[in-house]
Amino acid sequence: MLSKVKIIFNLQLILNIIFFIYLVLSKNYIKINYIVFSIALLILIVSLFNPKIKIFKLSSNFLEIATLPFIFRYLASNFIQYLSLLNMISLPLIGCFSCLISFFINFPLVMVNYRKIDNWFLRLISVQALMISYELLAFPLIGNSIIDALLRYRIIDIISFFIIAILILKKWKINFRWNFTIVHMTITQALTVLLLLIFSIWLIGFNQFGNMGSNLSEAFFYWKDIIQSSLNINTTAFLKAITPSFMEEIERFFNISILLLATYKMKYKRWTATLGSAFIFSVGHWPNLLNHISLNDLSTQIITTFSMGCLFAVIYLCTGKLWLIIAIHFLNDLIGFSITSTSPYSLRLGILTSYYNGMLTSVLIFVLPLLASVLILSFKETRQLINNNIQKAIN
């Protein structure tokens, strides 16, 4: 089975190289294609000759996991765009072909390369490279409403990433659990976790509505009028919220699991898994620079998402329920995508904007979840609960 996949993998590399050569001959290329071509050709040579020297194998493996997710999607999306310009194939057929390529393109890479990775640092890099390749390289739309919806809202990518995640975790001998069963939880632990979940839901509201309140009550708690006036939950907002909540939490599960396995003999492994996964989650937002976000806004986003990442990691470590943090993340994004930019509430400057040039909300969104995470990780009852969950998860 593996030999057949390796043949497909090499064939995929060859097709990428051939398409690049065609782009050069037709003078339809850009400078980045030289880099893509050179890397793809180098990887093909290494893949065919399979060097036995350890440093060469490690270097080639690193090169493959760090670049091939981007190369495969980059040239595949260019190929789809080229087909649409030919006007020889119907657009719906091109769209269906685009969905198929988007779905299958990374499977040979995962089966051939990812299965061999046993270093925890390389595993983190490989997951991040795969995730960012989905973020950066979208397939072109072709004008069909259904097919375009599958591509624009990355429904195909969600399904593909989920199946790939299962395959990778199986190869790495990591158990994938949607709903980790907690055998025993004391009343104190249960109440603490319940308060943590209530706090998380409140934080979502404060994150989205805090800057709209005209008084402190409206900024921190009384959001009824703001919600009625400012929210427009529709299909578009729903579809936009699905992808980041699903894929980013699957990635978080990867990162937490990898870090726990790497530090399972350490006393403070819960801190390493929480802070490490949150750091990866926050810096993973750098592609937003390509969406014309300012460097200052990106810095604020990275800082606040680090804090939220800690909170999400702690919720998972306490409950073991991946579906729960997906749901909380989805709720936050759904509200964010549903706020109308023309409502009187979203247009006005709330009371919190008068403090520290409007930075008070961002400061609180950073401090509050980070403080809650530190308390939960330090509190004796929940610390014991988390350590028990970690032990069961690793076993």
PDB file of C-alpha atoms in Angstrom, residues 202-203 206-207 209-213 215-216 219-220 300 303-304 350-369:
ATOM      1  CA  TRP A 202     -19.388  35.869  29.242  1.00  0.00           C
ATOM      2  CA  LEU A 203     -15.946  36.652  27.809  1.00  0.00           C
ATOM      3  CA  PHE A 206     -17.546  41.110  26.388  1.00  0.00           C
ATOM      4  CA  ASN A 207     -15.102  40.549  23.549  1.00  0.00           C
ATOM      5  CA  PHE A 209     -19.912  43.957  22.734  1.00  0.00           C
ATOM      6  CA  GLY A 210     -17.683  45.555  25.391  1.00  0.00           C
ATOM      7  CA  ASN A 211     -16.692  48.540  23.262  1.00  0.00           C
ATOM      8  CA  MET A 212     -20.322  49.271  22.311  1.00  0.00           C
ATOM      9  CA  GLY A 213     -21.730  49.923  25.790  1.00  0.00           C
ATOM     10  CA  ASN A 215     -22.178  52.709  30.432  1.00  0.00           C
ATOM     11  CA  LEU A 216     -20.328  50.094  32.480  1.00  0.00           C
ATOM     12  CA  ALA A 219     -20.305  47.247  28.480  1.00  0.00           C
ATOM     13  CA  PHE A 220     -19.897  44.326  30.888  1.00  0.00           C
ATOM     14  CA  THR A 300      -3.073  43.208  19.257  1.00  0.00           C
ATOM     15  CA  ILE A 303      -1.602  39.080  22.085  1.00  0.00           C
ATOM     16  CA  THR A 304      -5.322  38.573  22.715  1.00  0.00           C
ATOM     17  CA  GLY A 350     -18.651  53.036  23.997  1.00  0.00           C
ATOM     18  CA  ILE A 351     -17.558  54.055  27.472  1.00  0.00           C
ATOM     19  CA  LEU A 352     -14.509  51.757  27.481  1.00  0.00           C
ATOM     20  CA  THR A 353     -13.034  53.498  24.437  1.00  0.00           C
ATOM     21  CA  SER A 354     -12.373  56.572  26.598  1.00  0.00           C
ATOM     22  CA  TYR A 355      -9.787  54.646  28.638  1.00  0.00           C
ATOM     23  CA  TYR A 356      -6.206  54.303  27.361  1.00  0.00           C
ATOM     24  CA  ASN A 357      -7.181  55.318  23.801  1.00  0.00           C
ATOM     25  CA  GLY A 358      -9.657  52.481  23.528  1.00  0.00           C
ATOM     26  CA  MET A 359      -7.178  49.803  24.580  1.00  0.00           C
ATOM     27  CA  LEU A 360      -8.894  48.895  27.852  1.00  0.00           C
ATOM     28  CA  THR A 361     -11.084  46.237  26.241  1.00  0.00           C
ATOM     29  CA  SER A 362      -8.060  44.604  24.604  1.00  0.00           C
ATOM     30  CA  VAL A 363      -6.153  44.722  27.890  1.00  0.00           C
ATOM     31  CA  LEU A 364      -9.025  43.081  29.755  1.00  0.00           C
ATOM     32  CA  ILE A 365      -9.505  40.452  27.031  1.00  0.00           C
ATOM     33  CA  PHE A 366      -5.824  39.606  27.422  1.00  0.00           C
ATOM     34  CA  VAL A 367      -5.617  39.726  31.229  1.00  0.00           C
ATOM     35  CA  LEU A 368      -8.908  38.066  32.227  1.00  0.00           C
ATOM     36  CA  PRO A 369      -8.635  34.747  30.321  1.00  0.00           C
TER      37      PRO A 369
END
